[in-house]
Backbone as JSON Lines, residues from 0, in Angstrom:
{"i":0,"aa":"M","n":[125.35,30.75,87.87],"ca":[126.86,30.61,89.38],"c":[125.94,30.98,90.72]}
{"i":1,"aa":"P","n":[124.46,29.97,91.27],"ca":[123.73,30.82,92.62],"c":[124.73,31.55,93.39]}
{"i":2,"aa":"L","n":[124.42,32.35,94.21],"ca":[125.27,32.99,95.06],"c":[124.24,32.87,96.07]}
{"i":3,"aa":"R","n":[124.23,33.37,97.47],"ca":[123.9,33.36,98.44],"c":[123.95,34.65,98.19]}
{"i":4,"aa":"P","n":[122.55,35.15,99.04],"ca":[122.13,36.35,99.49],"c":[123.11,36.39,100.64]}
{"i":5,"aa":"R","n":[123.81,35.97,101.36],"ca":[123.55,36.73,102.56],"c":[125.71,37.08,102.66]}
{"i":6,"aa":"D","n":[126.1,37.16,101.57],"ca":[127.21,36.29,101.4],"c":[127.25,37.91,100.39]}
{"i":7,"aa":"F","n":[126.16,38.62,100.57],"ca":[126.95,39.99,99.93],"c":[125.6,41.36,100.19]}
{"i":8,"aa":"D","n":[126.61,42.3,100.43],"ca":[125.55,43.01,101.21],"c":[125.29,44.16,100.01]}
{"i":9,"aa":"A","n":[125.56,44.79,98.75],"ca":[125.0,45.61,97.79],"c":[125.86,45.01,95.99]}
{"i":10,"aa":"A","n":[125.51,45.46,95.21],"ca":[126.14,44.89,93.73],"c":[125.78,46.03,93.36]}
{"i":11,"aa":"I","n":[126.89,46.84,92.32],"ca":[127.6,47.69,91.88],"c":[127.03,47.1,90.52]}
{"i":12,"aa":"V","n":[126.32,47.69,89.45],"ca":[125.29,47.55,88.44],"c":[125.77,48.27,86.64]}
{"i":13,"aa":"D","n":[126.56,47.86,86.07],"ca":[127.59,49.37,85.07],"c":[125.87,48.79,84.43]}
{"i":14,"aa":"L","n":[126.03,49.97,82.9],"ca":[124.58,49.85,82.42],"c":[124.57,49.9,80.89]}
{"i":15,"aa":"D","n":[125.5,49.9,80.13],"ca":[125.7,50.46,78.81],"c":[125.45,48.29,78.46]}
{"i":16,"aa":"G","n":[125.33,47.93,77.88],"ca":[125.45,46.55,77.76],"c":[125.39,45.44,78.6]}
{"i":17,"aa":"T","n":[124.75,45.58,79.75],"ca":[125.15,44.56,81.01],"c":[123.47,45.27,81.36]}
{"i":18,"aa":"M","n":[122.11,46.76,81.34],"ca":[120.9,46.1,81.68],"c":[120.5,47.07,80.43]}
{"i":19,"aa":"V","n":[120.27,47.14,80.08],"ca":[120.53,48.66,78.11],"c":[121.48,47.78,77.23]}
{"i":20,"aa":"D","n":[120.27,47.66,76.1],"ca":[121.34,47.66,75.07],"c":[121.11,48.45,74.27]}
{"i":21,"aa":"T","n":[122.06,49.95,74.16],"ca":[122.3,50.9,73.81],"c":[122.97,51.59,72.24]}
{"i":22,"aa":"L","n":[123.0,50.25,71.57],"ca":[124.59,50.14,70.65],"c":[123.28,51.3,69.24]}
{"i":23,"aa":"G","n":[121.48,51.08,69.32],"ca":[120.6,51.91,68.83],"c":[120.69,53.53,68.67]}
{"i":24,"aa":"D","n":[121.26,53.94,69.92],"ca":[121.46,55.12,70.56],"c":[123.09,55.48,70.28]}
{"i":25,"aa":"F","n":[124.26,55.07,70.49],"ca":[125.0,55.31,70.12],"c":[125.39,55.42,68.33]}
{"i":26,"aa":"D","n":[124.29,54.37,68.33],"ca":[124.99,55.09,66.54],"c":[123.83,56.34,65.89]}
{"i":27,"aa":"L","n":[123.28,56.34,66.5],"ca":[122.25,57.52,66.2],"c":[123.05,58.69,66.03]}
{"i":28,"aa":"A","n":[123.76,58.56,67.25],"ca":[124.67,59.88,67.77],"c":[125.66,60.6,67.53]}
{"i":29,"aa":"L","n":[126.3,59.15,67.24],"ca":[127.39,58.85,66.64],"c":[127.49,59.05,64.91]}
{"i":30,"aa":"N","n":[126.71,58.99,64.39],"ca":[127.05,58.81,62.16],"c":[126.15,60.86,62.61]}
{"i":31,"aa":"R","n":[125.27,60.95,63.29],"ca":[124.71,62.43,63.3],"c":[126.4,63.21,64.42]}
{"i":32,"aa":"M","n":[126.62,62.7,63.96],"ca":[127.85,63.76,64.77],"c":[128.6,63.96,63.53]}
{"i":33,"aa":"L","n":[129.26,62.76,62.87],"ca":[130.0,62.46,61.61],"c":[129.23,62.8,60.69]}
{"i":34,"aa":"A","n":[127.44,63.08,60.36],"ca":[127.09,63.54,58.79],"c":[127.47,64.9,59.19]}
{"i":35,"aa":"E","n":[127.48,65.16,60.4],"ca":[127.9,67.14,60.37],"c":[128.84,67.25,60.62]}
{"i":36,"aa":"L","n":[130.07,66.66,60.71],"ca":[131.57,67.22,60.58],"c":[131.34,66.7,59.14]}
{"i":37,"aa":"G","n":[130.31,66.33,58.38],"ca":[131.26,65.6,57.04],"c":[131.37,64.62,56.24]}
{"i":38,"aa":"L","n":[131.83,64.35,57.83],"ca":[132.81,63.2,57.58],"c":[132.17,61.33,57.59]}
{"i":39,"aa":"A","n":[132.33,60.1,57.07],"ca":[131.79,59.01,56.24],"c":[131.31,58.21,58.2]}
{"i":40,"aa":"S","n":[130.14,57.79,57.59],"ca":[129.34,57.13,58.51],"c":[130.71,56.32,59.27]}
{"i":41,"aa":"V","n":[130.16,55.74,60.45],"ca":[130.22,53.98,61.09],"c":[129.18,52.5,61.43]}
{"i":42,"aa":"G","n":[129.56,51.96,60.91],"ca":[128.85,50.7,61.89],"c":[129.1,50.1,62.63]}
{"i":43,"aa":"R","n":[127.45,49.45,63.53],"ca":[127.79,48.77,64.17],"c":[128.65,47.73,64.47]}
{"i":44,"aa":"P","n":[129.28,47.13,63.93],"ca":[130.33,46.65,64.96],"c":[131.35,47.25,65.57]}
{"i":45,"aa":"F","n":[131.74,48.19,64.83],"ca":[132.67,49.22,65.07],"c":[131.44,49.4,66.32]}
{"i":46,"aa":"I","n":[131.39,50.06,66.51],"ca":[130.34,50.79,67.79],"c":[130.58,49.6,68.44]}
{"i":47,"aa":"E","n":[130.23,48.35,68.8],"ca":[129.99,47.79,69.72],"c":[131.21,47.21,70.32]}
{"i":48,"aa":"R","n":[132.13,46.79,68.98],"ca":[133.34,46.95,69.69],"c":[134.57,47.55,70.92]}
{"i":49,"aa":"T","n":[133.7,49.31,70.56],"ca":[134.24,50.21,70.84],"c":[134.62,50.8,72.07]}
{"i":50,"aa":"V","n":[132.81,51.16,72.06],"ca":[131.84,51.83,73.51],"c":[132.26,50.22,75.03]}
{"i":51,"aa":"G","n":[132.42,51.08,75.77],"ca":[132.81,50.31,77.55],"c":[133.73,51.35,77.43]}
{"i":52,"aa":"Q","n":[134.61,52.35,76.84],"ca":[135.16,53.03,78.09],"c":[135.22,54.56,77.72]}
{"i":53,"aa":"G","n":[134.22,55.72,77.68],"ca":[133.6,56.67,78.31],"c":[133.8,57.27,76.73]}
{"i":54,"aa":"S","n":[133.44,58.17,76.47],"ca":[132.4,58.95,75.24],"c":[133.87,60.04,74.48]}
{"i":55,"aa":"E","n":[135.04,60.03,75.53],"ca":[136.05,60.85,74.95],"c":[136.61,59.95,74.12]}
{"i":56,"aa":"H","n":[136.73,58.38,74.85],"ca":[137.26,57.48,74.09],"c":[136.73,56.97,72.91]}
{"i":57,"aa":"L","n":[134.76,56.61,72.73],"ca":[134.12,56.74,71.65],"c":[134.34,58.06,71.06]}
{"i":58,"aa":"I","n":[134.62,59.07,70.87],"ca":[134.58,60.18,69.74],"c":[136.52,60.55,69.54]}
{"i":59,"aa":"R","n":[136.82,59.52,69.78],"ca":[138.35,60.13,69.24],"c":[138.41,58.2,68.25]}
{"i":60,"aa":"C","n":[138.21,57.21,68.71],"ca":[138.55,56.28,68.68],"c":[137.72,56.64,66.53]}
{"i":61,"aa":"T","n":[136.12,56.79,66.61],"ca":[135.32,57.39,65.5],"c":[136.19,58.38,64.71]}
{"i":62,"aa":"L","n":[136.74,59.33,64.79],"ca":[137.6,59.58,64.18],"c":[138.3,59.14,63.23]}
{"i":63,"aa":"A","n":[139.07,58.66,63.99],"ca":[140.27,57.45,63.82],"c":[139.61,56.83,62.83]}
{"i":64,"aa":"E","n":[138.6,56.3,63.19],"ca":[138.36,55.23,61.94],"c":[138.02,55.6,61.11]}
{"i":65,"aa":"V","n":[137.07,57.03,60.82],"ca":[137.3,57.48,59.73],"c":[138.13,58.36,59.05]}
{"i":66,"aa":"G","n":[139.11,58.32,59.99],"ca":[140.47,59.12,59.43],"c":[140.41,60.19,58.82]}
{"i":67,"aa":"A","n":[139.28,61.22,60.02],"ca":[139.82,63.18,60.81],"c":[140.28,63.05,61.26]}
{"i":68,"aa":"P","n":[141.14,64.01,61.38],"ca":[142.47,64.16,62.12],"c":[141.79,64.95,64.0]}
{"i":69,"aa":"A","n":[142.56,64.65,64.32],"ca":[142.29,64.74,65.21],"c":[142.52,65.83,66.55]}
{"i":70,"aa":"A","n":[142.31,66.94,65.12],"ca":[141.74,68.38,65.79],"c":[139.84,68.72,65.92]}
{"i":71,"aa":"L","n":[139.6,67.2,64.93],"ca":[138.08,67.65,64.89],"c":[137.59,67.41,65.99]}
{"i":72,"aa":"Y","n":[138.47,66.85,66.96],"ca":[137.76,66.41,68.23],"c":[136.96,67.5,68.96]}
{"i":73,"aa":"E","n":[137.17,68.62,69.49],"ca":[136.65,69.09,70.65],"c":[135.03,69.81,69.39]}
{"i":74,"aa":"G","n":[134.9,69.84,67.88],"ca":[133.68,70.07,67.71],"c":[133.06,68.42,67.51]}
{"i":75,"aa":"G","n":[134.02,67.64,67.03],"ca":[132.82,66.15,66.98],"c":[132.59,65.82,68.9]}
{"i":76,"aa":"W","n":[132.75,66.3,69.96],"ca":[132.3,66.41,70.98],"c":[131.53,67.21,70.9]}
{"i":77,"aa":"A","n":[131.3,68.02,70.91],"ca":[130.35,69.25,71.24],"c":[128.84,68.47,70.53]}
{"i":78,"aa":"A","n":[129.67,67.9,69.04],"ca":[127.66,67.56,68.11],"c":[127.22,66.55,69.16]}
{"i":79,"aa":"Y","n":[128.46,65.29,69.35],"ca":[127.81,64.24,69.83],"c":[127.07,64.73,70.81]}
{"i":80,"aa":"Q","n":[127.62,64.61,72.06],"ca":[126.72,65.05,73.65],"c":[125.15,66.09,72.94]}
{"i":81,"aa":"R","n":[124.74,67.03,71.55],"ca":[124.23,66.86,71.78],"c":[123.53,66.48,70.94]}
{"i":82,"aa":"H","n":[123.44,65.63,69.84],"ca":[122.75,64.44,69.51],"c":[122.16,63.76,70.33]}
{"i":83,"aa":"Y","n":[123.06,63.3,71.75],"ca":[123.08,62.07,72.59],"c":[122.44,62.27,73.16]}
{"i":84,"aa":"D","n":[121.83,64.08,73.6],"ca":[121.08,63.62,74.95],"c":[119.38,63.82,73.87]}
{"i":85,"aa":"T","n":[119.37,64.16,72.92],"ca":[118.54,63.95,71.65],"c":[117.68,62.37,71.76]}
{"i":86,"aa":"V","n":[118.68,61.36,70.98],"ca":[118.38,60.78,71.59],"c":[117.95,59.74,72.57]}
{"i":87,"aa":"N","n":[119.12,60.11,73.58],"ca":[119.17,58.66,74.94],"c":[118.03,58.61,74.94]}
{"i":88,"aa":"G","n":[118.41,56.47,75.25],"ca":[116.74,55.69,75.59],"c":[116.42,55.11,73.9]}
{"i":89,"aa":"E","n":[116.19,56.54,72.71],"ca":[114.84,56.42,71.51],"c":[115.38,54.93,71.25]}
{"i":90,"aa":"A","n":[116.34,55.07,70.95],"ca":[116.45,53.23,70.67],"c":[116.92,52.43,71.15]}
{"i":91,"aa":"A","n":[116.65,52.5,72.04],"ca":[117.53,51.78,73.61],"c":[116.4,50.75,74.42]}
{"i":92,"aa":"E","n":[117.12,49.82,74.01],"ca":[116.27,48.33,74.61],"c":[116.87,47.23,76.13]}
{"i":93,"aa":"V","n":[116.04,47.75,77.3],"ca":[116.12,46.94,78.21],"c":[116.21,45.02,78.29]}
{"i":94,"aa":"Y","n":[117.66,44.23,78.27],"ca":[117.65,43.23,78.1],"c":[116.54,41.97,78.61]}
{"i":95,"aa":"A","n":[116.58,41.46,78.67],"ca":[115.48,40.58,78.92],"c":[116.11,40.0,80.47]}
{"i":96,"aa":"G","n":[115.12,40.55,81.78],"ca":[115.7,39.38,82.47],"c":[116.93,40.43,83.29]}
{"i":97,"aa":"V","n":[116.32,41.89,82.81],"ca":[116.98,43.01,83.71],"c":[115.99,43.1,84.88]}
{"i":98,"aa":"V","n":[114.93,43.3,84.45],"ca":[114.01,43.83,86.27],"c":[113.78,43.02,87.25]}
{"i":99,"aa":"H","n":[113.72,41.85,86.05],"ca":[113.24,40.72,87.51],"c":[114.68,40.18,88.48]}
{"i":100,"aa":"G","n":[115.51,40.29,87.74],"ca":[117.06,40.4,88.54],"c":[117.29,41.32,89.43]}
{"i":101,"aa":"L","n":[117.04,42.75,89.17],"ca":[117.18,43.52,89.9],"c":[115.75,43.62,91.24]}
{"i":102,"aa":"A","n":[114.94,43.28,90.97],"ca":[114.18,43.11,91.91],"c":[114.3,41.52,92.3]}
{"i":103,"aa":"A","n":[115.22,40.71,91.59],"ca":[115.76,40.16,93.01],"c":[116.79,39.74,94.77]}
{"i":104,"aa":"M","n":[117.41,40.93,93.22],"ca":[118.71,41.62,94.28],"c":[118.17,42.56,95.47]}
{"i":105,"aa":"R","n":[116.74,43.3,95.09],"ca":[116.76,44.07,96.36],"c":[115.84,43.62,97.18]}
{"i":106,"aa":"A","n":[115.7,42.31,96.96],"ca":[113.92,41.08,97.76],"c":[115.49,41.09,98.51]}
{"i":107,"aa":"A","n":[116.27,40.41,98.26],"ca":[117.47,39.97,99.06],"c":[117.99,40.71,100.08]}
{"i":108,"aa":"G","n":[117.88,42.11,99.66],"ca":[118.22,42.75,100.29],"c":[118.95,43.8,100.47]}
{"i":109,"aa":"W","n":[119.95,44.19,99.07],"ca":[120.98,43.7,98.74],"c":[120.67,44.98,97.75]}
{"i":110,"aa":"R","n":[121.93,46.73,98.35],"ca":[122.04,47.87,97.82],"c":[122.01,47.9,96.85]}
{"i":111,"aa":"L","n":[121.47,48.47,96.03],"ca":[122.31,48.07,94.86],"c":[122.84,50.38,93.84]}
{"i":112,"aa":"A","n":[123.68,50.35,93.66],"ca":[124.2,51.14,93.16],"c":[125.0,51.04,91.04]}
{"i":113,"aa":"C","n":[123.91,52.45,91.07],"ca":[124.16,51.95,89.5],"c":[126.37,52.8,88.61]}
{"i":114,"aa":"L","n":[126.69,52.37,88.06],"ca":[128.25,52.79,87.67],"c":[128.38,52.77,86.39]}
{"i":115,"aa":"T","n":[128.71,53.46,85.62],"ca":[128.85,53.23,84.22],"c":[129.83,54.52,84.06]}
{"i":116,"aa":"N","n":[130.34,54.15,82.13],"ca":[131.23,55.37,82.0],"c":[130.76,56.32,80.96]}
{"i":117,"aa":"K","n":[129.3,56.45,80.76],"ca":[128.8,56.52,80.37],"c":[128.67,58.61,81.46]}
{"i":118,"aa":"P","n":[128.14,59.78,80.6],"ca":[128.19,60.24,81.7],"c":[127.2,60.23,82.67]}
{"i":119,"aa":"G","n":[127.01,61.32,83.93],"ca":[126.02,60.67,84.81],"c":[124.87,61.69,83.99]}
{"i":120,"aa":"V","n":[124.92,62.4,83.26],"ca":[123.09,63.17,82.8],"c":[123.14,62.09,82.05]}
{"i":121,"aa":"F","n":[123.82,61.33,81.16],"ca":[123.25,60.51,80.15],"c":[122.08,59.27,80.61]}
{"i":122,"aa":"A","n":[122.93,58.71,81.53],"ca":[122.97,57.6,82.32],"c":[121.76,57.74,83.45]}
{"i":123,"aa":"T","n":[121.54,59.0,84.34],"ca":[119.93,59.34,84.54],"c":[119.12,59.63,83.94]}
{"i":124,"aa":"Q","n":[119.36,59.46,83.45],"ca":[118.05,59.81,82.48],"c":[118.13,58.88,81.37]}
{"i":125,"aa":"L","n":[118.55,58.12,81.39],"ca":[118.5,56.79,81.02],"c":[117.49,55.85,81.3]}
{"i":126,"aa":"L","n":[117.98,55.49,82.53],"ca":[117.47,54.18,83.8],"c":[116.43,55.45,84.05]}
{"i":127,"aa":"A","n":[116.19,56.29,84.43],"ca":[114.54,57.56,83.98],"c":[113.06,56.59,83.31]}
{"i":128,"aa":"R","n":[113.63,57.05,81.74],"ca":[113.18,56.6,80.64],"c":[112.92,55.59,80.58]}
{"i":129,"aa":"K","n":[113.92,54.2,81.41],"ca":[113.31,53.1,81.11],"c":[112.73,52.14,82.08]}
{"i":130,"aa":"G","n":[112.92,53.32,82.82],"ca":[111.75,52.58,84.62],"c":[112.93,52.03,85.28]}
{"i":131,"aa":"L","n":[114.52,52.25,85.54],"ca":[115.59,51.62,86.11],"c":[116.03,52.35,86.88]}
{"i":132,"aa":"A","n":[115.65,53.26,87.81],"ca":[115.84,53.81,88.44],"c":[115.12,53.63,89.52]}
{"i":133,"aa":"P","n":[114.16,53.41,89.68],"ca":[114.07,53.25,91.53],"c":[114.15,52.24,92.11]}
{"i":134,"aa":"F","n":[115.04,51.55,91.13],"ca":[114.94,50.8,91.21],"c":[116.93,50.72,92.61]}
{"i":135,"aa":"F","n":[117.49,51.58,91.71],"ca":[119.43,51.85,91.96],"c":[119.27,53.6,93.47]}
{"i":136,"aa":"E","n":[119.87,53.34,94.1],"ca":[120.26,54.5,95.52],"c":[120.99,55.31,94.94]}
{"i":137,"aa":"L","n":[122.06,55.13,93.92],"ca":[123.11,56.16,93.76],"c":[123.03,55.87,92.41]}
{"i":138,"aa":"T","n":[123.51,56.25,91.46],"ca":[124.13,56.85,89.88],"c":[125.4,57.85,90.11]}
{"i":139,"aa":"F","n":[126.26,57.07,89.21],"ca":[127.61,57.43,89.32],"c":[127.78,57.52,87.47]}
{"i":140,"aa":"G","n":[128.25,58.06,86.98],"ca":[128.72,57.99,85.56],"c":[130.39,58.58,85.93]}
{"i":141,"aa":"G","n":[130.38,58.2,84.55],"ca":[131.83,58.33,84.13],"c":[132.87,59.77,84.03]}
{"i":142,"aa":"D","n":[131.8,60.51,84.75],"ca":[132.77,61.56,84.96],"c":[131.92,62.14,86.49]}
{"i":143,"aa":"A","n":[132.25,61.7,87.21],"ca":[131.83,61.28,88.48],"c":[132.7,61.63,89.11]}
{"i":144,"aa":"F","n":[134.24,60.84,89.4],"ca":[134.95,60.94,90.13],"c":[136.03,60.61,88.77]}
{"i":145,"aa":"E","n":[138.38,61.2,89.38],"ca":[138.81,61.74,88.77],"c":[139.35,60.23,87.18]}
{"i":146,"aa":"R","n":[138.88,58.85,87.72],"ca":[138.71,58.2,86.89],"c":[137.86,57.04,86.04]}
{"i":147,"aa":"K","n":[138.18,56.76,85.14],"ca":[136.75,55.58,85.28],"c":[137.52,53.98,84.2]}
{"i":148,"aa":"K","n":[136.05,52.94,84.97],"ca":[136.65,51.68,85.04],"c":[137.42,51.1,83.69]}
{"i":149,"aa":"P","n":[138.03,50.84,83.71],"ca":[139.03,49.99,84.11],"c":[139.16,50.14,85.51]}
{"i":150,"aa":"D","n":[140.21,51.76,86.05],"ca":[140.28,51.95,86.89],"c":[139.67,51.56,88.13]}
{"i":151,"aa":"P","n":[140.66,51.57,88.82],"ca":[138.95,50.76,90.09],"c":[138.79,51.35,90.8]}
{"i":152,"aa":"L","n":[139.25,52.92,91.16],"ca":[138.5,54.41,91.61],"c":[137.52,54.64,91.34]}
{"i":153,"aa":"P","n":[136.63,54.04,90.88],"ca":[135.49,54.51,90.41],"c":[134.77,52.93,91.91]}
{"i":154,"aa":"L","n":[134.92,52.68,91.6],"ca":[134.14,51.27,93.02],"c":[134.53,51.52,93.94]}
{"i":155,"aa":"Q","n":[136.07,51.85,93.76],"ca":[135.95,52.3,95.96],"c":[135.19,52.99,96.19]}
{"i":156,"aa":"K","n":[135.25,54.02,95.28],"ca":[134.29,55.46,94.94],"c":[133.15,54.86,95.84]}
{"i":157,"aa":"T","n":[132.07,54.51,95.39],"ca":[131.15,53.82,94.95],"c":[130.29,52.93,96.69]}
{"i":158,"aa":"C","n":[131.67,51.62,96.45],"ca":[131.26,51.21,98.26],"c":[131.87,52.15,99.37]}
{"i":159,"aa":"E","n":[132.52,53.16,99.79],"ca":[132.4,54.85,99.53],"c":[130.58,54.35,100.69]}
{"i":160,"aa":"A","n":[130.25,54.88,98.95],"ca":[129.06,55.44,98.9],"c":[128.13,54.92,99.71]}
{"i":161,"aa":"L","n":[128.38,53.71,99.41],"ca":[127.27,52.39,99.91],"c":[127.34,52.73,101.66]}
{"i":162,"aa":"G","n":[128.72,52.19,102.0],"ca":[128.92,52.53,102.94],"c":[128.96,50.72,102.93]}
{"i":163,"aa":"T","n":[129.58,50.32,102.79],"ca":[129.76,48.44,102.49],"c":[131.12,48.72,102.09]}
{"i":164,"aa":"L","n":[131.65,47.1,102.29],"ca":[133.24,46.86,102.19],"c":[133.55,45.91,100.62]}
{"i":165,"aa":"P","n":[133.9,46.57,100.13],"ca":[134.7,45.1,98.44],"c":[134.31,44.44,98.81]}
{"i":166,"aa":"A","n":[134.59,43.7,99.53],"ca":[134.7,41.81,99.09],"c":[133.15,41.79,99.87]}
{"i":167,"aa":"R","n":[132.18,42.59,100.02],"ca":[130.7,42.1,99.92],"c":[130.61,42.55,99.25]}
{"i":168,"aa":"T","n":[130.45,43.3,98.42],"ca":[130.04,44.63,97.24],"c":[130.1,43.66,96.39]}
{"i":169,"aa":"L","n":[128.95,43.27,94.87],"ca":[129.51,42.02,94.06],"c":[129.05,43.27,92.24]}
{"i":170,"aa":"M","n":[130.3,43.22,91.89],"ca":[129.82,44.0,90.98],"c":[129.76,43.09,89.4]}
{"i":171,"aa":"V","n":[128.68,43.38,89.07],"ca":[127.72,43.01,87.9],"c":[128.34,43.77,86.49]}
{"i":172,"aa":"G","n":[128.76,43.55,85.94],"ca":[129.6,44.18,83.99],"c":[129.32,43.52,82.92]}
{"i":173,"aa":"D","n":[130.04,43.75,82.56],"ca":[130.02,42.78,80.62],"c":[130.44,42.74,79.88]}
{"i":174,"aa":"S","n":[132.43,43.7,80.62],"ca":[133.33,44.39,79.54],"c":[134.06,43.3,81.41]}
{"i":175,"aa":"R","n":[135.42,43.2,80.04],"ca":[136.59,43.08,80.84],"c":[136.72,44.95,82.03]}
{"i":176,"aa":"N","n":[136.56,45.78,81.25],"ca":[136.48,47.08,81.4],"c":[135.64,46.63,83.63]}
{"i":177,"aa":"D","n":[134.75,46.28,83.26],"ca":[134.21,45.84,84.76],"c":[135.41,45.04,85.58]}
{"i":178,"aa":"A","n":[135.7,43.78,85.23],"ca":[136.38,42.46,85.29],"c":[138.17,43.2,86.14]}
{"i":179,"aa":"Q","n":[138.0,43.84,85.19],"ca":[140.09,44.88,85.52],"c":[139.77,45.41,86.72]}
{"i":180,"aa":"A","n":[138.81,46.46,86.59],"ca":[138.22,47.43,87.67],"c":[137.64,46.56,89.56]}
{"i":181,"aa":"A","n":[137.38,45.73,89.6],"ca":[136.38,44.84,89.75],"c":[137.59,43.76,91.21]}
{"i":182,"aa":"R","n":[138.4,43.33,90.19],"ca":[139.42,42.64,90.81],"c":[140.23,44.56,91.64]}
{"i":183,"aa":"A","n":[140.99,45.07,90.93],"ca":[141.6,45.56,91.64],"c":[141.04,46.62,92.97]}
{"i":184,"aa":"A","n":[139.43,46.58,92.58],"ca":[139.27,47.12,93.3],"c":[138.65,46.54,95.34]}
{"i":185,"aa":"G","n":[139.28,44.37,95.37],"ca":[138.7,43.72,95.64],"c":[137.73,43.56,95.53]}
{"i":186,"aa":"C","n":[135.9,43.61,94.62],"ca":[134.66,43.22,94.78],"c":[135.53,41.86,93.69]}
{"i":187,"aa":"P","n":[133.68,41.1,93.98],"ca":[134.26,39.75,93.2],"c":[133.15,40.43,92.27]}
{"i":188,"aa":"V","n":[133.08,39.16,90.92],"ca":[132.56,39.83,89.56],"c":[132.03,39.41,88.6]}
{"i":189,"aa":"V","n":[131.05,38.83,88.21],"ca":[129.67,38.43,87.04],"c":[129.69,39.36,85.84]}
{"i":190,"aa":"L","n":[129.96,38.95,85.13],"ca":[129.92,39.51,83.72],"c":[128.86,39.06,82.99]}
{"i":191,"aa":"V","n":[127.82,39.13,82.02],"ca":[126.72,38.97,81.67],"c":[127.84,38.36,79.6]}
{"i":192,"aa":"R","n":[126.98,37.62,79.38],"ca":[127.2,36.73,78.84],"c":[126.4,37.97,76.9]}
{"i":193,"aa":"Y","n":[126.04,38.44,76.77],"ca":[125.54,39.14,75.88],"c":[125.64,40.51,75.59]}
{"i":194,"aa":"G","n":[126.53,40.8,76.53],"ca":[126.66,42.74,76.06],"c":[128.23,43.34,75.47]}
{"i":195,"aa":"Y","n":[128.79,43.8,75.8],"ca":[130.4,45.11,75.04],"c":[131.04,44.62,75.66]}
{"i":196,"aa":"N","n":[132.14,43.15,75.81],"ca":[133.02,43.45,75.62],"c":[134.0,42.78,73.78]}
{"i":197,"aa":"H","n":[134.16,44.69,73.62],"ca":[135.05,44.29,72.87],"c":[135.03,43.26,71.71]}
{"i":198,"aa":"G","n":[134.6,42.27,70.96],"ca":[134.61,42.26,70.45],"c":[135.49,40.62,70.88]}
{"i":199,"aa":"E","n":[135.9,40.1,72.4],"ca":[135.62,38.52,72.93],"c":[135.17,38.09,74.16]}
{"i":200,"aa":"P","n":[135.08,37.13,74.48],"ca":[133.38,36.28,74.73],"c":[133.82,37.35,76.42]}
{"i":201,"aa":"A","n":[133.47,37.07,76.46],"ca":[133.34,37.3,78.49],"c":[134.11,35.77,79.94]}
{"i":202,"aa":"E","n":[134.41,35.34,78.66],"ca":[135.1,33.84,80.47],"c":[135.97,34.85,79.86]}
{"i":203,"aa":"S","n":[136.76,35.23,78.68],"ca":[138.27,35.25,78.0],"c":[138.86,36.83,79.8]}
{"i":204,"aa":"A","n":[137.36,37.41,79.74],"ca":[137.88,38.49,81.18],"c":[138.14,37.54,82.28]}
{"i":205,"aa":"A","n":[138.33,36.58,82.43],"ca":[137.97,35.65,84.14],"c":[137.67,36.15,85.08]}
{"i":206,"aa":"P","n":[135.96,36.2,85.32],"ca":[135.24,36.78,86.02],"c":[135.41,35.92,87.26]}
{"i":207,"aa":"D","n":[134.39,35.65,88.24],"ca":[133.73,34.42,89.31],"c":[132.63,33.71,88.66]}
{"i":208,"aa":"A","n":[132.07,34.2,87.18],"ca":[130.28,33.45,87.14],"c":[130.22,34.77,85.03]}
{"i":209,"aa":"V","n":[129.95,34.16,84.56],"ca":[129.25,34.68,83.67],"c":[127.75,34.19,83.4]}
{"i":210,"aa":"V","n":[127.02,34.91,83.15],"ca":[125.47,34.43,83.41],"c":[124.73,35.19,82.0]}
{"i":211,"aa":"D","n":[123.61,34.33,82.22],"ca":[123.3,34.83,80.12],"c":[122.09,35.71,80.91]}
{"i":212,"aa":"S","n":[121.9,36.05,81.8],"ca":[120.8,36.74,82.86],"c":[120.47,37.27,83.45]}
{"i":213,"aa":"L","n":[120.59,38.29,84.48],"ca":[120.8,39.03,85.26],"c":[120.01,38.08,86.46]}
{"i":214,"aa":"V","n":[118.26,37.59,86.11],"ca":[117.78,36.07,86.71],"c":[118.73,34.97,87.79]}
{"i":215,"aa":"E","n":[119.83,35.27,86.88],"ca":[120.41,33.38,86.85],"c":[121.44,33.94,88.38]}
{"i":216,"aa":"L","n":[121.6,35.21,88.4],"ca":[122.05,35.61,89.4],"c":[121.98,34.97,90.64]}
{"i":217,"aa":"L","n":[120.24,35.43,90.92],"ca":[119.53,34.06,92.15],"c":[119.61,33.14,92.15]}
{"i":218,"aa":"R","n":[118.99,32.41,91.25],"ca":[118.43,32.12,90.89],"c":[118.34,30.83,91.91]}
């Protein structure tokens, strides 16, 4: 879906599954957490289906997956945060086309913000470690606002921070969380086909368009 640059003033871009393949990092941190708690490991298919709604959701679902009691959540949370801090970016790769796509958006005059459900400190670290931080004026993690995507509040607040109208701010993501949040906030939305959409095709979230690479956005 070719987009006319003049139709938008900004883009809000998701991180995990949209710009960076972070499954390897999640795999390392989650399974180190489970090992520390004396629990069985989980596989990447489960992780891929589960990521996207914040660390709290991921840890609770992981503990449930291995049959652990919910009372282990606090200890699991602390262990996960410690291990993720150690591995952040270690096993992650920037998807093909992301750098050129972001550069094209900037060249078109769009202002860019990164909005993710990942904790803000991890998001900022990851963008810096992968060389993506210079593209973004603002970065907001899942702990920046009272609610996370798919609630529209993070998008609304990000538009306010950018000083742009939702109708002229494109949401670029990979999952139904991004699509639902964008629709409720009044933002157009494009999803990438390769991301983590809970095991469902990106088209099922009914975005305005689905692309195979960010370079397609302004081609």
